[in-house]
PDB file of C-alpha atoms in Angstrom:
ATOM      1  CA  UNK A   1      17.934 100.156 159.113  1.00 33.00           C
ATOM      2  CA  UNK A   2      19.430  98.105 161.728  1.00 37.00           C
ATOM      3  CA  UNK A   3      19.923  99.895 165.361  1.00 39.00           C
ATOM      4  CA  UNK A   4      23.201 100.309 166.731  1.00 37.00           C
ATOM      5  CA  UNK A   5      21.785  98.842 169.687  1.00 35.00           C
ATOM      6  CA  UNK A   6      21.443  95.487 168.117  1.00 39.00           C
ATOM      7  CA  UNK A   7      25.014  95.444 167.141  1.00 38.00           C
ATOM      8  CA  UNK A   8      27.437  92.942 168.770  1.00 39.00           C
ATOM      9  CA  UNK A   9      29.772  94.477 170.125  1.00 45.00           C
ATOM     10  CA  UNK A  10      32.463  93.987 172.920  1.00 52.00           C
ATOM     11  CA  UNK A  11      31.817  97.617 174.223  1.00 61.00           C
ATOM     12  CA  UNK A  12      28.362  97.377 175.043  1.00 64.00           C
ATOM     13  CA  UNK A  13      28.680 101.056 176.694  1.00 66.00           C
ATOM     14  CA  UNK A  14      29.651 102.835 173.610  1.00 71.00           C
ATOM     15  CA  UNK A  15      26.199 102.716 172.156  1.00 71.00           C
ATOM     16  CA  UNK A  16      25.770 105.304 174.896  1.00 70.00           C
ATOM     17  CA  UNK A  17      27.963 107.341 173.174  1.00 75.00           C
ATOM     18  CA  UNK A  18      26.928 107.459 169.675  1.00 83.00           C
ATOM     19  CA  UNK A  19      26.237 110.964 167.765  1.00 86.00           C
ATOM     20  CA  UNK A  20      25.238 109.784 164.210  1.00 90.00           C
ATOM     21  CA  UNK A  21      25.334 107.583 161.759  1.00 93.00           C
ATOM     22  CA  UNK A  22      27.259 107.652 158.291  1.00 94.00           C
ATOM     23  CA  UNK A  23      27.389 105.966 155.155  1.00 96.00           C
ATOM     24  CA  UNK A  24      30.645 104.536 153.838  1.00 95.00           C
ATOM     25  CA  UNK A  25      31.369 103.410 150.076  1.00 96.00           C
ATOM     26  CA  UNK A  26      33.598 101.147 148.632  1.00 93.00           C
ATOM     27  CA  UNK A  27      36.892 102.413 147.611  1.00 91.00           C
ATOM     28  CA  UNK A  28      36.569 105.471 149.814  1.00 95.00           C
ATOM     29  CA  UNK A  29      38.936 106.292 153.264  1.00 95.00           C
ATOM     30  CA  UNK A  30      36.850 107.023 156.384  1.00 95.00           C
ATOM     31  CA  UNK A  31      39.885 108.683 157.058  1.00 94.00           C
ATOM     32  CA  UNK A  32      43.484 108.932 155.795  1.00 92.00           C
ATOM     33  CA  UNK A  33      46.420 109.166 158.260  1.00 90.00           C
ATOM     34  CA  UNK A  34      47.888 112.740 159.223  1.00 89.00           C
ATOM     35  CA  UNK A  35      43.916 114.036 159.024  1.00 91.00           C
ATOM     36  CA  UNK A  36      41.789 115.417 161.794  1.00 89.00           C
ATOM     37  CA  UNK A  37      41.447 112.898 164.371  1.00 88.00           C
ATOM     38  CA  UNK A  38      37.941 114.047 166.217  1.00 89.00           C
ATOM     39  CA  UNK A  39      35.810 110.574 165.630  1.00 90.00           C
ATOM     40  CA  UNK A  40      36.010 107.617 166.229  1.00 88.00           C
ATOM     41  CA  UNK A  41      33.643 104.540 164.658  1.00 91.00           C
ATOM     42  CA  UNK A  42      31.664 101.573 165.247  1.00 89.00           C
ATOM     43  CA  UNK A  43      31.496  99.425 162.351  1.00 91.00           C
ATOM     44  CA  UNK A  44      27.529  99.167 161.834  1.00 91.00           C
ATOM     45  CA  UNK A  45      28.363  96.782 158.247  1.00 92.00           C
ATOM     46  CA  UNK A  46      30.848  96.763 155.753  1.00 91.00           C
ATOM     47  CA  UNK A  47      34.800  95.767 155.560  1.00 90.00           C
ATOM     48  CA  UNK A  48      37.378  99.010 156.591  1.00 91.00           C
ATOM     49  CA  UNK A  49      40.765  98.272 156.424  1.00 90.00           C
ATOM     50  CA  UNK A  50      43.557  99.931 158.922  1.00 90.00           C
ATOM     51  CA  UNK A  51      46.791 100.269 157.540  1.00 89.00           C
ATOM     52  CA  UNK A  52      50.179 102.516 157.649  1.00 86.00           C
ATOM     53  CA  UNK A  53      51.126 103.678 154.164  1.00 80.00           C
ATOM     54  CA  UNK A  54      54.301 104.624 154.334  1.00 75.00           C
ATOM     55  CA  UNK A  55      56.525 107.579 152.365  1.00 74.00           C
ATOM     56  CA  UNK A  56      57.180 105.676 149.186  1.00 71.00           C
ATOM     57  CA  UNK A  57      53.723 104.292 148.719  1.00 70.00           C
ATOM     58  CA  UNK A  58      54.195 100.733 150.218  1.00 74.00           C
ATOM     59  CA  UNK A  59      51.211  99.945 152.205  1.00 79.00           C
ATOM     60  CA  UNK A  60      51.418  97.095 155.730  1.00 82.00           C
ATOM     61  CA  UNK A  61      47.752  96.227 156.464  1.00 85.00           C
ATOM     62  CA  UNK A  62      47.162  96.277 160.403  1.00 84.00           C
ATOM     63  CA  UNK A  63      43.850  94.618 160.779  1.00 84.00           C
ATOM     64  CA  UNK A  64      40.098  94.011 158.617  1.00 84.00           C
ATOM     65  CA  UNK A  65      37.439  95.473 160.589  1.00 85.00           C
ATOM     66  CA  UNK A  66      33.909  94.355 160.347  1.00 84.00           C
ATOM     67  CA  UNK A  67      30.602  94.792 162.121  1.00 84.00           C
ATOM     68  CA  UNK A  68      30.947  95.777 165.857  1.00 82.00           C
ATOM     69  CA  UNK A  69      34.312  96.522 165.727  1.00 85.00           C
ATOM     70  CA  UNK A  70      35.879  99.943 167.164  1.00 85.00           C
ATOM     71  CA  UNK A  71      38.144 101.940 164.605  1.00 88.00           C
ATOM     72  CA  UNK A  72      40.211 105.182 165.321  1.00 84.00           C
ATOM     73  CA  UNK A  73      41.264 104.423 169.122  1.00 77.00           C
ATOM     74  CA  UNK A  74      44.748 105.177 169.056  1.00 73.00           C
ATOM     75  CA  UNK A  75      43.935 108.599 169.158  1.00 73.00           C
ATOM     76  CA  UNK A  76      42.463 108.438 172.874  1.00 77.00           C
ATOM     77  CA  UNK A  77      44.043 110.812 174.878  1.00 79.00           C
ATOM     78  CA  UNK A  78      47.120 111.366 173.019  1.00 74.00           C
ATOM     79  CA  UNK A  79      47.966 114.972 172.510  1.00 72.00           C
ATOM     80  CA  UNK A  80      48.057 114.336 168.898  1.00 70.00           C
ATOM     81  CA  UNK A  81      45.346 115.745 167.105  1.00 81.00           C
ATOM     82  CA  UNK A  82      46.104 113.495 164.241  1.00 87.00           C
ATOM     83  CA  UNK A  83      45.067 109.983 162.777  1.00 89.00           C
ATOM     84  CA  UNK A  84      48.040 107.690 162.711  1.00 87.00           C
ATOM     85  CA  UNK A  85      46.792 105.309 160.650  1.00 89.00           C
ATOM     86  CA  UNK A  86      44.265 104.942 157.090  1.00 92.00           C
ATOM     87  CA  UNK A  87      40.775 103.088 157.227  1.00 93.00           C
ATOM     88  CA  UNK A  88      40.036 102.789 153.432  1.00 92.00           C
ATOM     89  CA  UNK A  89      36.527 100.728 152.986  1.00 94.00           C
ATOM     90  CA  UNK A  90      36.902  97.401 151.173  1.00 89.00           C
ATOM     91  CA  UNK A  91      33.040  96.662 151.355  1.00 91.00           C
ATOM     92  CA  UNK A  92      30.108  99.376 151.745  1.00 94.00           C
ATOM     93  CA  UNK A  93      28.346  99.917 154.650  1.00 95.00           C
ATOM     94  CA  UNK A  94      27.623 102.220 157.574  1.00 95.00           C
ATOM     95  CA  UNK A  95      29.747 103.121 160.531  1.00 94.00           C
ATOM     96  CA  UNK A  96      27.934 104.969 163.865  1.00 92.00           C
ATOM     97  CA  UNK A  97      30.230 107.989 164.796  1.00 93.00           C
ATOM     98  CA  UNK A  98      31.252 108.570 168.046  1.00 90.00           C
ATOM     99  CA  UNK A  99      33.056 112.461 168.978  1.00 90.00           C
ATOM    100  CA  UNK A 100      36.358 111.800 170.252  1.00 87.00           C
ATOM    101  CA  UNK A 101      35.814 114.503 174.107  1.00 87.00           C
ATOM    102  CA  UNK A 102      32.673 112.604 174.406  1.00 87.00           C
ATOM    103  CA  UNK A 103      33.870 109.340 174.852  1.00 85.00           C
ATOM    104  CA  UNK A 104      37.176 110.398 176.493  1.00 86.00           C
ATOM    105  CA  UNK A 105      34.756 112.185 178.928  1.00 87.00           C
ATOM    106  CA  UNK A 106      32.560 109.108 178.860  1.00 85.00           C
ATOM    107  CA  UNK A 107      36.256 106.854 179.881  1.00 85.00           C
ATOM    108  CA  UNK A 108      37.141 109.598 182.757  1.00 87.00           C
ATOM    109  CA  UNK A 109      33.501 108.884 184.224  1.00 87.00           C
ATOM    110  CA  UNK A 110      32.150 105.422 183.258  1.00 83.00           C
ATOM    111  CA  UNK A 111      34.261 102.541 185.380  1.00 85.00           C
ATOM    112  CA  UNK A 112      32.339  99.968 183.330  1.00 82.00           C
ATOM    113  CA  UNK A 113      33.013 101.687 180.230  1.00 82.00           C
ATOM    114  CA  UNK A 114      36.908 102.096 180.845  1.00 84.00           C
ATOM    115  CA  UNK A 115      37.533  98.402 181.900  1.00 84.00           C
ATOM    116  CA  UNK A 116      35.605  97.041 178.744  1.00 82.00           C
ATOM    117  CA  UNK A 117      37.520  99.355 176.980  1.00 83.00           C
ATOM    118  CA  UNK A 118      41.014  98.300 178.926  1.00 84.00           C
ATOM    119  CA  UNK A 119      39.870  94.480 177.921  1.00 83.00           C
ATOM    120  CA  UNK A 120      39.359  95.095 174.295  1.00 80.00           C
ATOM    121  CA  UNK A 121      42.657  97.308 174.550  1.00 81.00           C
ATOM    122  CA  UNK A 122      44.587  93.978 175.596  1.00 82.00           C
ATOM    123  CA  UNK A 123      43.094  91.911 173.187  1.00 79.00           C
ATOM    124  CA  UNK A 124      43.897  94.511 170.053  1.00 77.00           C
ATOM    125  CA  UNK A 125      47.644  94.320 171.693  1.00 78.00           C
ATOM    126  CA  UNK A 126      47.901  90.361 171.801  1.00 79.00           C
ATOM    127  CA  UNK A 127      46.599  89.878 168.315  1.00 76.00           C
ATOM    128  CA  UNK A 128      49.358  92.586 167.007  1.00 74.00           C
ATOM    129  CA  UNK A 129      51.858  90.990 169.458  1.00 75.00           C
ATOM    130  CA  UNK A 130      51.291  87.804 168.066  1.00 73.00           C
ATOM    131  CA  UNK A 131      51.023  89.066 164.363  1.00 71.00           C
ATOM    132  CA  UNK A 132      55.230  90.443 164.197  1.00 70.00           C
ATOM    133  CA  UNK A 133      56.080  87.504 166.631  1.00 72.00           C
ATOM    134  CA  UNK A 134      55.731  85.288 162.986  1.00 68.00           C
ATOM    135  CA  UNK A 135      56.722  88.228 160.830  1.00 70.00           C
ATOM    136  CA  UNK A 136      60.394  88.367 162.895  1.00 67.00           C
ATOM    137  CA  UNK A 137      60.952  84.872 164.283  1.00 69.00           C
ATOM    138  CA  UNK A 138      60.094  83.336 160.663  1.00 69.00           C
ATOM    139  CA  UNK A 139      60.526  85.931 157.834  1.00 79.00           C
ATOM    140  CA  UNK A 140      58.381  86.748 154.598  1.00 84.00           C
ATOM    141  CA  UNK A 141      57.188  83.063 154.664  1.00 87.00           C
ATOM    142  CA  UNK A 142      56.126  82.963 158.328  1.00 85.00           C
ATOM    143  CA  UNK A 143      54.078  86.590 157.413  1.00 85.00           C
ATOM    144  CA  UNK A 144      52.469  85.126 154.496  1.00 91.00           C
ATOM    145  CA  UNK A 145      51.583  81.832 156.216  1.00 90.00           C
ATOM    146  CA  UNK A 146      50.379  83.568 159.702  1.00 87.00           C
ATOM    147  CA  UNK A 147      48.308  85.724 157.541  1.00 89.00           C
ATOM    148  CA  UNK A 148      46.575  82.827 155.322  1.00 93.00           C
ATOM    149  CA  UNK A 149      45.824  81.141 158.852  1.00 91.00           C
ATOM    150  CA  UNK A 150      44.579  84.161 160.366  1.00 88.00           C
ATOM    151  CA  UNK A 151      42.081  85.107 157.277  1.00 89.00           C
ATOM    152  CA  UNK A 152      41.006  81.401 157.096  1.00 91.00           C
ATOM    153  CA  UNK A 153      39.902  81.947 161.192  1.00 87.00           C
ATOM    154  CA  UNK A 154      38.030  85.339 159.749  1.00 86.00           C
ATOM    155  CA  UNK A 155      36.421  84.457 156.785  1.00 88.00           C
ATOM    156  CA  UNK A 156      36.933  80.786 156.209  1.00 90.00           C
ATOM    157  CA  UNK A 157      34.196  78.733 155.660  1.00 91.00           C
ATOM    158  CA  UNK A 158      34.681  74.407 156.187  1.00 92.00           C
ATOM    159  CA  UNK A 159      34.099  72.615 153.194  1.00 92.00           C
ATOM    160  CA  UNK A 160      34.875  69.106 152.047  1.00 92.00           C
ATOM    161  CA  UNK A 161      37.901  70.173 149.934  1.00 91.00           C
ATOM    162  CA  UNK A 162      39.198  72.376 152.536  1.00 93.00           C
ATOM    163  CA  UNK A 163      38.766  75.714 154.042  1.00 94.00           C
ATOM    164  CA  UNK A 164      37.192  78.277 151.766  1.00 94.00           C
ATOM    165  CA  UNK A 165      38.057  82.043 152.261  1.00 91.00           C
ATOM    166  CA  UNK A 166      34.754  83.543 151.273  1.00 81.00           C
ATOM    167  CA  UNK A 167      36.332  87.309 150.853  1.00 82.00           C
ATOM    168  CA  UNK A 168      39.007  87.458 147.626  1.00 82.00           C
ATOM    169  CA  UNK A 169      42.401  88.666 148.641  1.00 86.00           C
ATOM    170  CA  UNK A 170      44.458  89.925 145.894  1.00 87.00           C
ATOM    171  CA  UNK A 171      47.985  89.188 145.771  1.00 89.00           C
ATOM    172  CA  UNK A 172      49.213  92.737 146.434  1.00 89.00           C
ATOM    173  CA  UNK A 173      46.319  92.597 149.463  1.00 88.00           C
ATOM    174  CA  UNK A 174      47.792  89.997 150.910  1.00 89.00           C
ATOM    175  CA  UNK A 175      51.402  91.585 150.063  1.00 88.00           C
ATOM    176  CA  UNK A 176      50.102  94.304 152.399  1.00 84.00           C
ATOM    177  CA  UNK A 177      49.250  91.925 155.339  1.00 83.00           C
ATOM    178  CA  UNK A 178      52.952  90.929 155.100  1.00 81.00           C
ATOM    179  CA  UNK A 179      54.808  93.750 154.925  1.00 77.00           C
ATOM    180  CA  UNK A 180      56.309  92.868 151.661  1.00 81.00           C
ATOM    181  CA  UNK A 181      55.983  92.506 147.850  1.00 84.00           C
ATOM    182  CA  UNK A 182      53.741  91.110 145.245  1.00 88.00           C
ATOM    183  CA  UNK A 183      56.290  89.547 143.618  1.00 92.00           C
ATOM    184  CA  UNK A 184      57.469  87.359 146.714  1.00 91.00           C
ATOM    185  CA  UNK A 185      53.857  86.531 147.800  1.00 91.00           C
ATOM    186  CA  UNK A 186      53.454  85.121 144.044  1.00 93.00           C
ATOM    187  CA  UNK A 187      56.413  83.369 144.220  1.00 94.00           C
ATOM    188  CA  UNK A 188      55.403  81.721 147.818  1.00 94.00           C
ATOM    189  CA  UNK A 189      51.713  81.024 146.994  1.00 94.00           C
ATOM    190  CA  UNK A 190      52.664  79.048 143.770  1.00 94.00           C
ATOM    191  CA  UNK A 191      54.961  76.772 146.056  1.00 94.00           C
ATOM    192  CA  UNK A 192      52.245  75.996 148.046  1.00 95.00           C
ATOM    193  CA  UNK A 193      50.089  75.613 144.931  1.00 94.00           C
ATOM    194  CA  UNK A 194      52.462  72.963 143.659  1.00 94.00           C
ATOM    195  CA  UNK A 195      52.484  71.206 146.758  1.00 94.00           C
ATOM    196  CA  UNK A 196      48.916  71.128 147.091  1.00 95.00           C
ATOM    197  CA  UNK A 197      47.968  72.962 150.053  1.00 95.00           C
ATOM    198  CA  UNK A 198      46.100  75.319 148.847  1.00 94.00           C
ATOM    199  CA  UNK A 199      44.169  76.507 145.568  1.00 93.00           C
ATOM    200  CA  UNK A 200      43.643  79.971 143.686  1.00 91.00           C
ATOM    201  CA  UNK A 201      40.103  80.011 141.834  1.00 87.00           C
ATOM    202  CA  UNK A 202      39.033  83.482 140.710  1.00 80.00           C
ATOM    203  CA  UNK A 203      40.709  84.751 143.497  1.00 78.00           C
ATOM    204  CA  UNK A 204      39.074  82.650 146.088  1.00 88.00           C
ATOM    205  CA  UNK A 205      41.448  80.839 147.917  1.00 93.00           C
ATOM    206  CA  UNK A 206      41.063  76.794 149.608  1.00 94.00           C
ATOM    207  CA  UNK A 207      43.765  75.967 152.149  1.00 95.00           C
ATOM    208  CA  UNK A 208      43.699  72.284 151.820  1.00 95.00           C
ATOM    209  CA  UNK A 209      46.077  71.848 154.194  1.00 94.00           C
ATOM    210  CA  UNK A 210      46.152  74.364 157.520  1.00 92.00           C
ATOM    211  CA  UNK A 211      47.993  71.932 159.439  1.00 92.00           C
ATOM    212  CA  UNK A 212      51.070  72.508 156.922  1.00 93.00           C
ATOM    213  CA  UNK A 213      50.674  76.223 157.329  1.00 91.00           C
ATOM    214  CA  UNK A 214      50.468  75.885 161.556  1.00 89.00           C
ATOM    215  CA  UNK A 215      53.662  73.231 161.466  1.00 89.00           C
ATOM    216  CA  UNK A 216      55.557  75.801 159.352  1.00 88.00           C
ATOM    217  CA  UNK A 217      55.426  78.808 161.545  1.00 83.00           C
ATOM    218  CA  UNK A 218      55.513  76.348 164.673  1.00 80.00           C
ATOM    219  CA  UNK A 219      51.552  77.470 165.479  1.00 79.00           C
ATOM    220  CA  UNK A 220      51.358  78.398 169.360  1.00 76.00           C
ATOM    221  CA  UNK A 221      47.196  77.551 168.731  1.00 74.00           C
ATOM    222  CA  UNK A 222      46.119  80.602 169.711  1.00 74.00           C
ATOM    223  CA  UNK A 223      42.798  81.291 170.923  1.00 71.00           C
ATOM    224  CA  UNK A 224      40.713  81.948 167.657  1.00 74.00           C
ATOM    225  CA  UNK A 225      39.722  85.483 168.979  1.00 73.00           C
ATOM    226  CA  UNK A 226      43.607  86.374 168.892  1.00 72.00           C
ATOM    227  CA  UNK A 227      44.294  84.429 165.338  1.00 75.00           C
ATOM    228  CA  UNK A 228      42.695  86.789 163.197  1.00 74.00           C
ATOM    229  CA  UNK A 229      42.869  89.605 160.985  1.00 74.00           C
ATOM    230  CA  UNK A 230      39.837  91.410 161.935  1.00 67.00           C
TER     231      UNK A 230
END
């Protein structure tokens, strides 16, 4: 097995922190919001996803999180003993657990530690920031559109018809990205089927044309590590 010390990973000085590791499976939550919030995680391999499910069942996805990624911050000295959001795994793998006193202990005593942890803090903020900016300044399209060019800078892969997302996104998946329905991502994706600027293939998608999807949503070009759904 891999050590955690080999991991890439923005917070180099969290390895220091580490209790165990733990085994994730496919289909499972690490942990479901309202639940006892005493870890948090470093993605070791796999695919979590963090989203808010709300009352009647509707779920908005917040972010994919993949190997050396942090997962179950928001908790960080907050008086609430609770997670706020849901990490349900998408892909198996293994997480290294970290006890949520030790690293706030850690934060209180390690200036390195705190200002990597400040920097990745920013960077979580300005990907979110960016992520509603499209949602509210250009609707249900805008979401669905900012989210195809943010999974294409994740998991897209160049090839000579296009840009190949190499993980399959349902339609209700990528419903959940948006905030909004199956039926209206359907509806949306088959207009941009028809005009040929992307294609659907066994539920891998090819954008044919990301220059379409950036001149819709009037694209700022963000850095790549802030256009991104992981």
């Amino acid at each position: 097995m891999q050590s955690v010390k080999e991991m890439p990973v923005t917070l180099s000085h969290l390895f220091e922190t580490v209790h165990h590791i733990k085994k994730i499976e496919k289909g499972t939550f690490l942990f479901r919001e309202g639940s006892q919030a005493d870890e948090m995680f470093i993605v070791q391999s796999g695919i979590l996803q963090i989203s808010k499910i709300i009352p009647d069942g509707r779920e908005l996805t917040i972010r994919m999180c993949s190997k050396g990624d942090f997962v179950g911050e928001l908790n960080l000295f907050s008086s609430s003993s609770k997670y706020l959001l849901s990490a349900r795994v998408v892909e198996s793998g293994e997480v290294a657990v970290i006890m949520k006193d030790v690293l706030e202990e850690k934060l209180s005593q390690n200036t390195a530690l705190s200002f990597e942890f400040i920097q990745w803090m920013s960077l979580q903020f300005r990907k979110t920031q960016t992520k509603f900016r499209d949602l509210v300044l250009h609707g249900k399209k805008g979401a669905l559109y900012s989210t195809l060019i943010r999974i294409s800078n994740s998991y897209g892969v160049k090839t000579n018809r296009g840009i190949l997302v190499e993980l399959p996104f349902t339609n209700q998946e990528l419903a959940n990205f948006c905030g909004t329905s199956r039926e209206v991502v359907n509806r949306l994706l088959s207009e941009l089927r028809k005009s040929d600027v992307l294609s659907i293939d066994k539920g891998s998608i090819t954008i044919h044309d990301i220059d379409y999807l950036k001149r819709e949503i009037d694209c700022e070009d963000c850095p790549i590590e802030i256009c991104k759904v992981d």
